PDB file of C-alpha atoms and ligand atoms in Angstrom:
ATOM      1  CA  UNK A   1     -50.300 -31.898  15.626  1.00  0.00           C
ATOM      2  CA  UNK A   2     -50.308 -32.703  11.770  1.00  0.00           C
ATOM      3  CA  UNK A   3     -47.181 -32.992  10.085  1.00  0.00           C
ATOM      4  CA  UNK A   4     -45.688 -32.872   6.342  1.00  0.00           C
ATOM      5  CA  UNK A   5     -42.865 -34.115   4.150  1.00  0.00           C
ATOM      6  CA  UNK A   6     -42.406 -31.992   1.241  1.00  0.00           C
ATOM      7  CA  UNK A   7     -39.355 -33.233  -0.435  1.00  0.00           C
ATOM      8  CA  UNK A   8     -39.700 -37.091  -1.850  1.00  0.00           C
ATOM      9  CA  UNK A   9     -38.193 -38.981  -4.709  1.00  0.00           C
ATOM     10  CA  UNK A  10     -39.716 -42.114  -6.460  1.00  0.00           C
ATOM     11  CA  UNK A  11     -38.454 -44.399  -9.191  1.00  0.00           C
ATOM     12  CA  UNK A  12     -39.717 -41.707 -11.620  1.00  0.00           C
ATOM     13  CA  UNK A  13     -36.369 -40.146 -10.854  1.00  0.00           C
ATOM     14  CA  UNK A  14     -33.497 -41.554  -8.481  1.00  0.00           C
ATOM     15  CA  UNK A  15     -35.709 -42.818  -5.749  1.00  0.00           C
ATOM     16  CA  UNK A  16     -36.257 -46.473  -5.278  1.00  0.00           C
ATOM     17  CA  UNK A  17     -39.755 -46.401  -3.876  1.00  0.00           C
ATOM     18  CA  UNK A  18     -42.712 -46.759  -6.389  1.00  0.00           C
ATOM     19  CA  UNK A  19     -45.374 -44.016  -5.736  1.00  0.00           C
ATOM     20  CA  UNK A  20     -47.543 -46.374  -3.872  1.00  0.00           C
ATOM     21  CA  UNK A  21     -44.733 -47.646  -1.699  1.00  0.00           C
ATOM     22  CA  UNK A  22     -43.933 -44.028  -0.813  1.00  0.00           C
ATOM     23  CA  UNK A  23     -47.375 -43.186   0.340  1.00  0.00           C
ATOM     24  CA  UNK A  24     -47.434 -46.564   2.521  1.00  0.00           C
ATOM     25  CA  UNK A  25     -44.230 -45.252   4.238  1.00  0.00           C
ATOM     26  CA  UNK A  26     -45.653 -41.840   4.667  1.00  0.00           C
ATOM     27  CA  UNK A  27     -48.806 -43.536   6.077  1.00  0.00           C
ATOM     28  CA  UNK A  28     -46.604 -45.587   8.668  1.00  0.00           C
ATOM     29  CA  UNK A  29     -44.974 -42.363   9.615  1.00  0.00           C
ATOM     30  CA  UNK A  30     -48.125 -40.638  10.530  1.00  0.00           C
ATOM     31  CA  UNK A  31     -47.635 -37.795   7.901  1.00  0.00           C
ATOM     32  CA  UNK A  32     -50.821 -35.967   6.999  1.00  0.00           C
ATOM     33  CA  UNK A  33     -49.488 -34.502   3.766  1.00  0.00           C
ATOM     34  CA  UNK A  34     -46.591 -35.221   1.114  1.00  0.00           C
ATOM     35  CA  UNK A  35     -45.454 -33.637  -2.139  1.00  0.00           C
ATOM     36  CA  UNK A  36     -43.740 -35.697  -4.714  1.00  0.00           C
ATOM     37  CA  UNK A  37     -40.590 -33.780  -5.898  1.00  0.00           C
ATOM     38  CA  UNK A  38     -38.801 -36.073  -8.268  1.00  0.00           C
ATOM     39  CA  UNK A  39     -35.910 -34.566 -10.247  1.00  0.00           C
ATOM     40  CA  UNK A  40     -37.180 -32.813 -13.511  1.00  0.00           C
ATOM     41  CA  UNK A  41     -40.346 -34.820 -13.835  1.00  0.00           C
ATOM     42  CA  UNK A  42     -43.889 -34.933 -12.709  1.00  0.00           C
ATOM     43  CA  UNK A  43     -44.607 -38.382 -13.961  1.00  0.00           C
ATOM     44  CA  UNK A  44     -45.073 -40.064 -10.669  1.00  0.00           C
ATOM     45  CA  UNK A  45     -47.633 -37.430  -9.480  1.00  0.00           C
ATOM     46  CA  UNK A  46     -50.832 -39.169 -10.677  1.00  0.00           C
ATOM     47  CA  UNK A  47     -49.909 -42.472  -9.150  1.00  0.00           C
ATOM     48  CA  UNK A  48     -48.975 -40.863  -5.898  1.00  0.00           C
ATOM     49  CA  UNK A  49     -51.999 -38.596  -5.780  1.00  0.00           C
ATOM     50  CA  UNK A  50     -54.345 -41.725  -6.470  1.00  0.00           C
ATOM     51  CA  UNK A  51     -52.481 -43.549  -3.632  1.00  0.00           C
ATOM     52  CA  UNK A  52     -52.806 -40.736  -1.239  1.00  0.00           C
ATOM     53  CA  UNK A  53     -56.545 -40.277  -1.973  1.00  0.00           C
ATOM     54  CA  UNK A  54     -57.139 -43.763  -1.167  1.00  0.00           C
ATOM     55  CA  UNK A  55     -55.679 -43.434   2.496  1.00  0.00           C
ATOM     56  CA  UNK A  56     -57.109 -39.761   2.759  1.00  0.00           C
ATOM     57  CA  UNK A  57     -53.768 -38.245   2.747  1.00  0.00           C
ATOM     58  CA  UNK A  58     -53.210 -34.743   1.388  1.00  0.00           C
ATOM     59  CA  UNK A  59     -50.880 -34.648  -1.710  1.00  0.00           C
ATOM     60  CA  UNK A  60     -49.071 -31.745  -3.294  1.00  0.00           C
ATOM     61  CA  UNK A  61     -47.906 -32.341  -6.844  1.00  0.00           C
ATOM     62  CA  UNK A  62     -44.274 -31.102  -7.348  1.00  0.00           C
ATOM     63  CA  UNK A  63     -41.058 -31.487  -8.816  1.00  0.00           C
ATOM     64  CA  UNK A  64     -37.351 -30.474  -8.256  1.00  0.00           C
ATOM     65  CA  UNK A  65     -36.101 -28.660 -11.044  1.00  0.00           C
ATOM     66  CA  UNK A  66     -32.354 -28.670 -11.900  1.00  0.00           C
ATOM     67  CA  UNK A  67     -31.307 -25.222 -12.543  1.00  0.00           C
ATOM     68  CA  UNK A  68     -28.155 -22.717 -12.315  1.00  0.00           C
ATOM     69  CA  UNK A  69     -27.549 -19.384 -10.976  1.00  0.00           C
ATOM     70  CA  UNK A  70     -24.169 -17.833 -11.381  1.00  0.00           C
ATOM     71  CA  UNK A  71     -22.612 -21.000 -12.273  1.00  0.00           C
ATOM     72  CA  UNK A  72     -23.795 -22.853  -9.306  1.00  0.00           C
ATOM     73  CA  UNK A  73     -26.373 -25.562  -9.515  1.00  0.00           C
ATOM     74  CA  UNK A  74     -29.478 -24.920  -7.457  1.00  0.00           C
ATOM     75  CA  UNK A  75     -32.477 -27.113  -7.170  1.00  0.00           C
ATOM     76  CA  UNK A  76     -35.913 -25.314  -7.128  1.00  0.00           C
ATOM     77  CA  UNK A  77     -38.863 -27.310  -5.838  1.00  0.00           C
ATOM     78  CA  UNK A  78     -42.379 -26.670  -7.574  1.00  0.00           C
ATOM     79  CA  UNK A  79     -45.433 -27.140  -5.603  1.00  0.00           C
ATOM     80  CA  UNK A  80     -48.982 -27.420  -6.645  1.00  0.00           C
ATOM     81  CA  UNK A  81     -47.819 -27.779 -10.296  1.00  0.00           C
ATOM     82  CA  UNK A  82     -50.535 -28.488 -12.966  1.00  0.00           C
ATOM     83  CA  UNK A  83     -49.027 -31.806 -14.038  1.00  0.00           C
ATOM     84  CA  UNK A  84     -50.749 -31.231 -17.533  1.00  0.00           C
ATOM     85  CA  UNK A  85     -49.285 -27.955 -18.227  1.00  0.00           C
ATOM     86  CA  UNK A  86     -47.889 -28.325 -21.724  1.00  0.00           C
ATOM     87  CA  UNK A  87     -45.189 -25.358 -21.394  1.00  0.00           C
ATOM     88  CA  UNK A  88     -43.781 -27.442 -18.131  1.00  0.00           C
ATOM     89  CA  UNK A  89     -44.023 -30.885 -19.924  1.00  0.00           C
ATOM     90  CA  UNK A  90     -42.455 -29.614 -22.937  1.00  0.00           C
ATOM     91  CA  UNK A  91     -39.476 -28.088 -21.304  1.00  0.00           C
ATOM     92  CA  UNK A  92     -38.711 -30.569 -18.662  1.00  0.00           C
ATOM     93  CA  UNK A  93     -38.882 -33.160 -21.446  1.00  0.00           C
ATOM     94  CA  UNK A  94     -35.846 -31.453 -23.014  1.00  0.00           C
ATOM     95  CA  UNK A  95     -34.051 -31.854 -19.714  1.00  0.00           C
ATOM     96  CA  UNK A  96     -34.946 -35.633 -19.432  1.00  0.00           C
ATOM     97  CA  UNK A  97     -33.303 -35.973 -22.975  1.00  0.00           C
ATOM     98  CA  UNK A  98     -30.281 -34.172 -21.791  1.00  0.00           C
ATOM     99  CA  UNK A  99     -30.316 -36.681 -18.727  1.00  0.00           C
ATOM    100  CA  UNK A 100     -30.699 -39.680 -20.811  1.00  0.00           C
ATOM    101  CA  UNK A 101     -27.660 -38.520 -23.178  1.00  0.00           C
ATOM    102  CA  UNK A 102     -25.719 -37.933 -20.141  1.00  0.00           C
ATOM    103  CA  UNK A 103     -25.887 -41.592 -19.065  1.00  0.00           C
ATOM    104  CA  UNK A 104     -24.519 -42.532 -22.423  1.00  0.00           C
ATOM    105  CA  UNK A 105     -21.668 -40.062 -21.825  1.00  0.00           C
ATOM    106  CA  UNK A 106     -20.879 -41.216 -18.137  1.00  0.00           C
ATOM    107  CA  UNK A 107     -20.567 -44.870 -19.316  1.00  0.00           C
ATOM    108  CA  UNK A 108     -18.481 -43.906 -22.163  1.00  0.00           C
ATOM    109  CA  UNK A 109     -16.283 -42.086 -19.794  1.00  0.00           C
ATOM    110  CA  UNK A 110     -16.299 -45.218 -17.392  1.00  0.00           C
ATOM    111  CA  UNK A 111     -15.293 -47.317 -20.358  1.00  0.00           C
ATOM    112  CA  UNK A 112     -12.533 -45.397 -21.242  1.00  0.00           C
ATOM    113  CA  UNK A 113     -11.063 -45.655 -17.735  1.00  0.00           C
ATOM    114  CA  UNK A 114     -11.292 -49.336 -18.040  1.00  0.00           C
ATOM    115  CA  UNK A 115     -14.607 -49.871 -16.114  1.00  0.00           C
ATOM    116  CA  UNK A 116     -16.728 -52.275 -18.267  1.00  0.00           C
ATOM    117  CA  UNK A 117     -20.248 -50.990 -17.406  1.00  0.00           C
ATOM    118  CA  UNK A 118     -22.936 -51.257 -20.221  1.00  0.00           C
ATOM    119  CA  UNK A 119     -25.450 -48.625 -20.927  1.00  0.00           C
ATOM    120  CA  UNK A 120     -28.178 -51.212 -20.768  1.00  0.00           C
ATOM    121  CA  UNK A 121     -27.596 -52.134 -17.194  1.00  0.00           C
ATOM    122  CA  UNK A 122     -27.990 -48.639 -16.066  1.00  0.00           C
ATOM    123  CA  UNK A 123     -31.283 -48.160 -18.025  1.00  0.00           C
ATOM    124  CA  UNK A 124     -32.445 -51.512 -16.831  1.00  0.00           C
ATOM    125  CA  UNK A 125     -32.248 -49.824 -13.396  1.00  0.00           C
ATOM    126  CA  UNK A 126     -33.410 -46.425 -14.142  1.00  0.00           C
ATOM    127  CA  UNK A 127     -36.406 -47.284 -15.851  1.00  0.00           C
ATOM    128  CA  UNK A 128     -37.658 -43.760 -16.139  1.00  0.00           C
ATOM    129  CA  UNK A 129     -37.184 -40.589 -18.250  1.00  0.00           C
ATOM    130  CA  UNK A 130     -35.227 -38.777 -15.725  1.00  0.00           C
ATOM    131  CA  UNK A 131     -32.104 -40.878 -14.848  1.00  0.00           C
ATOM    132  CA  UNK A 132     -29.242 -39.598 -13.068  1.00  0.00           C
ATOM    133  CA  UNK A 133     -25.879 -40.225 -11.508  1.00  0.00           C
ATOM    134  CA  UNK A 134     -27.405 -42.361  -8.729  1.00  0.00           C
ATOM    135  CA  UNK A 135     -28.665 -44.926 -11.424  1.00  0.00           C
ATOM    136  CA  UNK A 136     -24.980 -45.273 -12.645  1.00  0.00           C
ATOM    137  CA  UNK A 137     -23.704 -45.623  -9.192  1.00  0.00           C
ATOM    138  CA  UNK A 138     -26.330 -48.363  -8.491  1.00  0.00           C
ATOM    139  CA  UNK A 139     -25.552 -50.201 -11.700  1.00  0.00           C
ATOM    140  CA  UNK A 140     -21.614 -50.230 -10.858  1.00  0.00           C
ATOM    141  CA  UNK A 141     -22.565 -51.634  -7.389  1.00  0.00           C
ATOM    142  CA  UNK A 142     -25.043 -54.195  -8.879  1.00  0.00           C
ATOM    143  CA  UNK A 143     -22.361 -55.323 -11.478  1.00  0.00           C
ATOM    144  CA  UNK A 144     -19.847 -55.689  -8.785  1.00  0.00           C
ATOM    145  CA  UNK A 145     -17.554 -53.031 -10.575  1.00  0.00           C
ATOM    146  CA  UNK A 146     -17.401 -51.125  -7.349  1.00  0.00           C
ATOM    147  CA  UNK A 147     -18.027 -51.718  -3.594  1.00  0.00           C
ATOM    148  CA  UNK A 148     -20.336 -49.101  -2.604  1.00  0.00           C
ATOM    149  CA  UNK A 149     -22.542 -46.201  -3.928  1.00  0.00           C
ATOM    150  CA  UNK A 150     -20.388 -43.761  -1.969  1.00  0.00           C
ATOM    151  CA  UNK A 151     -17.188 -45.155  -3.645  1.00  0.00           C
ATOM    152  CA  UNK A 152     -18.881 -44.635  -6.740  1.00  0.00           C
ATOM    153  CA  UNK A 153     -19.350 -40.995  -6.476  1.00  0.00           C
ATOM    154  CA  UNK A 154     -15.913 -40.507  -4.815  1.00  0.00           C
ATOM    155  CA  UNK A 155     -13.962 -42.152  -7.566  1.00  0.00           C
ATOM    156  CA  UNK A 156     -15.873 -41.358 -10.637  1.00  0.00           C
ATOM    157  CA  UNK A 157     -19.181 -39.381 -10.574  1.00  0.00           C
ATOM    158  CA  UNK A 158     -18.764 -36.492  -8.170  1.00  0.00           C
ATOM    159  CA  UNK A 159     -17.953 -32.955  -9.719  1.00  0.00           C
ATOM    160  CA  UNK A 160     -14.553 -33.060 -11.058  1.00  0.00           C
ATOM    161  CA  UNK A 161     -14.296 -36.769 -10.918  1.00  0.00           C
ATOM    162  CA  UNK A 162     -13.137 -38.480 -14.373  1.00  0.00           C
ATOM    163  CA  UNK A 163     -16.609 -39.714 -15.180  1.00  0.00           C
ATOM    164  CA  UNK A 164     -18.489 -36.620 -14.078  1.00  0.00           C
ATOM    165  CA  UNK A 165     -20.428 -35.014 -17.006  1.00  0.00           C
ATOM    166  CA  UNK A 166     -22.031 -31.712 -16.552  1.00  0.00           C
ATOM    167  CA  UNK A 167     -25.672 -31.178 -17.774  1.00  0.00           C
ATOM    168  CA  UNK A 168     -27.281 -28.346 -19.421  1.00  0.00           C
ATOM    169  CA  UNK A 169     -29.560 -26.575 -17.007  1.00  0.00           C
ATOM    170  CA  UNK A 170     -32.053 -23.833 -17.291  1.00  0.00           C
ATOM    171  CA  UNK A 171     -31.361 -20.646 -15.521  1.00  0.00           C
ATOM    172  CA  UNK A 172     -32.880 -20.282 -11.869  1.00  0.00           C
ATOM    173  CA  UNK A 173     -34.974 -17.376 -13.364  1.00  0.00           C
ATOM    174  CA  UNK A 174     -36.399 -19.551 -15.941  1.00  0.00           C
ATOM    175  CA  UNK A 175     -37.414 -22.411 -13.398  1.00  0.00           C
ATOM    176  CA  UNK A 176     -39.206 -19.811 -11.123  1.00  0.00           C
ATOM    177  CA  UNK A 177     -41.130 -18.595 -14.206  1.00  0.00           C
ATOM    178  CA  UNK A 178     -41.900 -22.297 -15.406  1.00  0.00           C
ATOM    179  CA  UNK A 179     -43.132 -23.195 -11.969  1.00  0.00           C
ATOM    180  CA  UNK A 180     -45.330 -19.913 -11.977  1.00  0.00           C
ATOM    181  CA  UNK A 181     -46.812 -20.376 -15.273  1.00  0.00           C
ATOM    182  CA  UNK A 182     -47.730 -23.904 -14.199  1.00  0.00           C
ATOM    183  CA  UNK A 183     -49.741 -22.518 -11.366  1.00  0.00           C
ATOM    184  CA  UNK A 184     -47.076 -23.521  -8.828  1.00  0.00           C
ATOM    185  CA  UNK A 185     -45.008 -21.904  -6.060  1.00  0.00           C
ATOM    186  CA  UNK A 186     -41.130 -21.881  -6.485  1.00  0.00           C
ATOM    187  CA  UNK A 187     -38.994 -22.873  -3.508  1.00  0.00           C
ATOM    188  CA  UNK A 188     -35.099 -23.172  -3.194  1.00  0.00           C
ATOM    189  CA  UNK A 189     -34.231 -26.618  -2.043  1.00  0.00           C
ATOM    190  CA  UNK A 190     -31.653 -27.263   0.561  1.00  0.00           C
ATOM    191  CA  UNK A 191     -29.774 -24.110   0.518  1.00  0.00           C
ATOM    192  CA  UNK A 192     -27.309 -25.457   3.073  1.00  0.00           C
ATOM    193  CA  UNK A 193     -26.113 -27.965   0.665  1.00  0.00           C
ATOM    194  CA  UNK A 194     -25.199 -25.268  -1.686  1.00  0.00           C
ATOM    195  CA  UNK A 195     -23.450 -22.962   0.491  1.00  0.00           C
ATOM    196  CA  UNK A 196     -24.083 -20.156  -1.621  1.00  0.00           C
ATOM    197  CA  UNK A 197     -26.526 -17.891   0.320  1.00  0.00           C
ATOM    198  CA  UNK A 198     -25.143 -14.821  -1.707  1.00  0.00           C
ATOM    199  CA  UNK A 199     -27.349 -15.958  -4.522  1.00  0.00           C
ATOM    200  CA  UNK A 200     -30.574 -15.941  -2.602  1.00  0.00           C
ATOM    201  CA  UNK A 201     -31.467 -12.279  -3.092  1.00  0.00           C
ATOM    202  CA  UNK A 202     -31.222 -12.738  -6.967  1.00  0.00           C
ATOM    203  CA  UNK A 203     -33.548 -15.650  -6.561  1.00  0.00           C
ATOM    204  CA  UNK A 204     -35.860 -13.439  -4.459  1.00  0.00           C
ATOM    205  CA  UNK A 205     -35.860 -10.954  -7.143  1.00  0.00           C
ATOM    206  CA  UNK A 206     -36.580 -13.465  -9.714  1.00  0.00           C
ATOM    207  CA  UNK A 207     -39.892 -14.272  -7.848  1.00  0.00           C
ATOM    208  CA  UNK A 208     -38.920 -17.271  -5.421  1.00  0.00           C
ATOM    209  CA  UNK A 209     -41.852 -17.828  -3.206  1.00  0.00           C
ATOM    210  CA  UNK A 210     -40.026 -19.952  -0.467  1.00  0.00           C
ATOM    211  CA  UNK A 211     -36.977 -21.645   1.018  1.00  0.00           C
ATOM    212  CA  UNK A 212     -36.531 -25.222   2.403  1.00  0.00           C
ATOM    213  CA  UNK A 213     -35.560 -24.479   5.933  1.00  0.00           C
ATOM    214  CA  UNK A 214     -35.709 -27.990   7.196  1.00  0.00           C
ATOM    215  CA  UNK A 215     -33.849 -30.786   5.276  1.00  0.00           C
ATOM    216  CA  UNK A 216     -32.091 -34.092   6.487  1.00  0.00           C
ATOM    217  CA  UNK A 217     -28.668 -32.510   5.823  1.00  0.00           C
ATOM    218  CA  UNK A 218     -29.428 -29.073   7.605  1.00  0.00           C
ATOM    219  CA  UNK A 219     -28.296 -28.876  11.245  1.00  0.00           C
ATOM    220  CA  UNK A 220     -30.364 -26.929  13.739  1.00  0.00           C
ATOM    221  CA  UNK A 221     -28.179 -23.950  13.259  1.00  0.00           C
ATOM    222  CA  UNK A 222     -28.653 -23.902   9.510  1.00  0.00           C
ATOM    223  CA  UNK A 223     -32.384 -24.354   9.772  1.00  0.00           C
ATOM    224  CA  UNK A 224     -32.390 -21.441  12.187  1.00  0.00           C
ATOM    225  CA  UNK A 225     -30.271 -19.300   9.673  1.00  0.00           C
ATOM    226  CA  UNK A 226     -32.591 -20.192   6.763  1.00  0.00           C
ATOM    227  CA  UNK A 227     -35.600 -19.339   8.956  1.00  0.00           C
ATOM    228  CA  UNK A 228     -34.090 -15.836   9.673  1.00  0.00           C
ATOM    229  CA  UNK A 229     -33.454 -15.414   5.833  1.00  0.00           C
ATOM    230  CA  UNK A 230     -37.095 -16.506   5.110  1.00  0.00           C
ATOM    231  CA  UNK A 231     -38.348 -13.844   7.534  1.00  0.00           C
ATOM    232  CA  UNK A 232     -35.890 -11.156   6.067  1.00  0.00           C
ATOM    233  CA  UNK A 233     -37.188 -11.709   2.501  1.00  0.00           C
ATOM    234  CA  UNK A 234     -40.817 -12.690   3.371  1.00  0.00           C
ATOM    235  CA  UNK A 235     -40.395 -16.149   2.188  1.00  0.00           C
ATOM    236  CA  UNK A 236     -42.464 -19.211   2.799  1.00  0.00           C
ATOM    237  CA  UNK A 237     -40.861 -21.865   5.001  1.00  0.00           C
ATOM    238  CA  UNK A 238     -40.764 -25.510   3.700  1.00  0.00           C
ATOM    239  CA  UNK A 239     -39.240 -28.649   4.682  1.00  0.00           C
ATOM    240  CA  UNK A 240     -38.643 -32.312   3.754  1.00  0.00           C
ATOM    241  CA  UNK A 241     -36.459 -35.410   4.281  1.00  0.00           C
ATOM    242  CA  UNK A 242     -35.423 -35.715   0.549  1.00  0.00           C
ATOM    243  CA  UNK A 243     -36.084 -39.433   0.791  1.00  0.00           C
ATOM    244  CA  UNK A 244     -34.715 -41.432  -1.991  1.00  0.00           C
ATOM    245  CA  UNK A 245     -35.975 -44.840  -0.498  1.00  0.00           C
ATOM    246  CA  UNK A 246     -33.441 -47.654   0.065  1.00  0.00           C
ATOM    247  CA  UNK A 247     -30.728 -46.064  -1.781  1.00  0.00           C
ATOM    248  CA  UNK A 248     -27.960 -45.479   0.766  1.00  0.00           C
ATOM    249  CA  UNK A 249     -29.470 -45.658   4.182  1.00  0.00           C
ATOM    250  CA  UNK A 250     -32.751 -46.580   5.717  1.00  0.00           C
ATOM    251  CA  UNK A 251     -35.576 -44.548   4.065  1.00  0.00           C
ATOM    252  CA  UNK A 252     -35.452 -40.774   5.416  1.00  0.00           C
ATOM    253  CA  UNK A 253     -39.147 -40.231   4.978  1.00  0.00           C
ATOM    254  CA  UNK A 254     -40.539 -39.122   8.372  1.00  0.00           C
ATOM    255  CA  UNK A 255     -37.233 -37.950   9.713  1.00  0.00           C
ATOM    256  CA  UNK A 256     -38.068 -34.328   8.907  1.00  0.00           C
ATOM    257  CA  UNK A 257     -41.363 -33.495   9.848  1.00  0.00           C
ATOM    258  CA  UNK A 258     -42.847 -30.094   8.717  1.00  0.00           C
ATOM    259  CA  UNK A 259     -45.445 -28.720  11.108  1.00  0.00           C
ATOM    260  CA  UNK A 260     -48.683 -28.275   9.026  1.00  0.00           C
ATOM    261  CA  UNK A 261     -49.153 -24.631   9.778  1.00  0.00           C
ATOM    262  CA  UNK A 262     -46.449 -24.191   6.957  1.00  0.00           C
ATOM    263  CA  UNK A 263     -48.549 -26.062   4.419  1.00  0.00           C
ATOM    264  CA  UNK A 264     -51.440 -23.777   5.416  1.00  0.00           C
ATOM    265  CA  UNK A 265     -49.265 -20.676   4.509  1.00  0.00           C
ATOM    266  CA  UNK A 266     -48.429 -22.485   1.191  1.00  0.00           C
ATOM    267  CA  UNK A 267     -52.021 -22.845   0.402  1.00  0.00           C
ATOM    268  CA  UNK A 268     -52.866 -19.264   1.147  1.00  0.00           C
ATOM    269  CA  UNK A 269     -50.100 -18.089  -0.945  1.00  0.00           C
ATOM    270  CA  UNK A 270     -51.081 -20.211  -3.832  1.00  0.00           C
ATOM    271  CA  UNK A 271     -54.416 -18.851  -3.738  1.00  0.00           C
ATOM    272  CA  UNK A 272     -53.346 -15.324  -3.621  1.00  0.00           C
ATOM    273  CA  UNK A 273     -50.758 -15.527  -6.263  1.00  0.00           C
ATOM    274  CA  UNK A 274     -53.162 -17.346  -8.639  1.00  0.00           C
ATOM    275  CA  UNK A 275     -55.919 -15.040  -8.091  1.00  0.00           C
ATOM    276  CA  UNK A 276     -53.621 -12.342  -8.847  1.00  0.00           C
ATOM    277  CA  UNK A 277     -52.588 -13.819 -12.221  1.00  0.00           C
ATOM    278  CA  UNK A 278     -56.128 -14.808 -12.664  1.00  0.00           C
ATOM    279  CA  UNK A 279     -57.554 -17.722 -14.691  1.00  0.00           C
ATOM    280  CA  UNK A 280     -55.895 -20.505 -12.369  1.00  0.00           C
ATOM    281  CA  UNK A 281     -57.813 -22.267  -9.698  1.00  0.00           C
TER     282      UNK A 281
HETATM  283  P1  LIG B 301     -27.820 -35.957 -10.994  1.00  0.00           P
HETATM  284  O1  LIG B 301     -29.039 -35.151 -11.010  1.00  0.00           O
HETATM  285  O2  LIG B 301     -27.663 -36.945 -12.005  1.00  0.00           O
HETATM  286  O3  LIG B 301     -26.472 -34.984 -11.228  1.00  0.00           O
HETATM  287  O4  LIG B 301     -27.561 -36.657  -9.619  1.00  0.00           O
HETATM  288  C1  LIG B 301     -27.764 -35.955  -8.403  1.00  0.00           C
HETATM  289  C2  LIG B 301     -28.282 -36.787  -7.423  1.00  0.00           C
HETATM  290  O5  LIG B 301     -27.301 -37.818  -7.058  1.00  0.00           O
HETATM  291  C3  LIG B 301     -28.730 -36.134  -6.070  1.00  0.00           C
HETATM  292  O6  LIG B 301     -30.060 -35.751  -6.051  1.00  0.00           O
HETATM  293  C4  LIG B 301     -28.498 -37.158  -5.145  1.00  0.00           C
HETATM  294  O7  LIG B 301     -29.702 -38.042  -5.113  1.00  0.00           O
HETATM  295  C5  LIG B 301     -27.425 -37.942  -5.623  1.00  0.00           C
HETATM  296  N1  LIG B 301     -26.088 -37.777  -5.067  1.00  0.00           N
HETATM  297  C6  LIG B 301     -25.337 -36.473  -5.079  1.00  0.00           C
HETATM  298  N2  LIG B 301     -24.102 -36.655  -4.728  1.00  0.00           N
HETATM  299  C7  LIG B 301     -24.134 -37.958  -4.012  1.00  0.00           C
HETATM  300  C8  LIG B 301     -23.030 -38.605  -3.384  1.00  0.00           C
HETATM  301  N3  LIG B 301     -21.732 -37.905  -3.020  1.00  0.00           N
HETATM  302  N4  LIG B 301     -23.431 -39.674  -2.865  1.00  0.00           N
HETATM  303  C9  LIG B 301     -24.560 -40.330  -3.127  1.00  0.00           C
HETATM  304  N5  LIG B 301     -25.689 -39.613  -3.852  1.00  0.00           N
HETATM  305  C10 LIG B 301     -25.288 -38.428  -4.208  1.00  0.00           C
HETATM  306 FE1  LIG B 302     -31.746 -37.135  -6.070  1.00  0.00          FE
HETATM  307 FE1  LIG B 303     -31.617 -31.739  -4.569  1.00  0.00          FE
HETATM  308 ZN1  LIG B 304     -34.112 -34.183  -3.892  1.00  0.00          ZN
END
């Protein structure tokens, strides 16, 4: 049996692995195929693709786009993205700028609360265009301003906490269209974390191709529920560990093992979608 992990992060967003380290871990876990899905960026894909090619592992270039549907944050995974697509790159660059500004705002809020974190120490840690709250949390721990990452989120960074800063997001409809015009397939990430199944029909209406049924934080019952929803709406089924490297626990890569038949279905869907719209390979 061949297995895939289709939800992985690197240092190009809030993961701790380089693309090469990620591929090494994938190899150790005996995976036949991986997808890189950093938050709002495809920067790591070229290096991950090269590292995969060197060990004959299949690589799917992807991203996890931050979007919203009816005021709920949803993460839409794009697979088989053309990482040179100018429309995609232009749009995600805007959200990367939003993320960078937000770091300044979060640090200012912390300073106001009497926490002397410097913005430079966050950016020294988040050496990427798509920084996020985990980088602020890690900087707080590194500077010994807080005991743990969990505590940083609980006290300051979680939604509604005093240093939480909302970020401007694209609509879920736009994220699906952006992925499609870049030759990709759009998949709703970890629906079990959102607990907002009522928005799924609208996403399907918007052209959603699949749903992430298997995820580290999905119980067996949840996975079964989303498999049923996938069947009802004729959606593709994906899964992944959402590994962020050595962030909180041991690396999660390999803990969710998607049977390869689902990757074959993704390939078939991509082919038929792109032959329908024409032009794209
Ligand atoms: P951001 O994109 O900046 O809003 O940060 C969201 C990221 O923070 C998620 O992708 C997770 O990696 C991480 N995250 C969210 N909530 C928590 C939490 N309670 N503890 C640790 N990490 C979290
Ligand atoms: Fe993350
Ligand atoms: Fe996510
Ligand atoms: Zn993720």
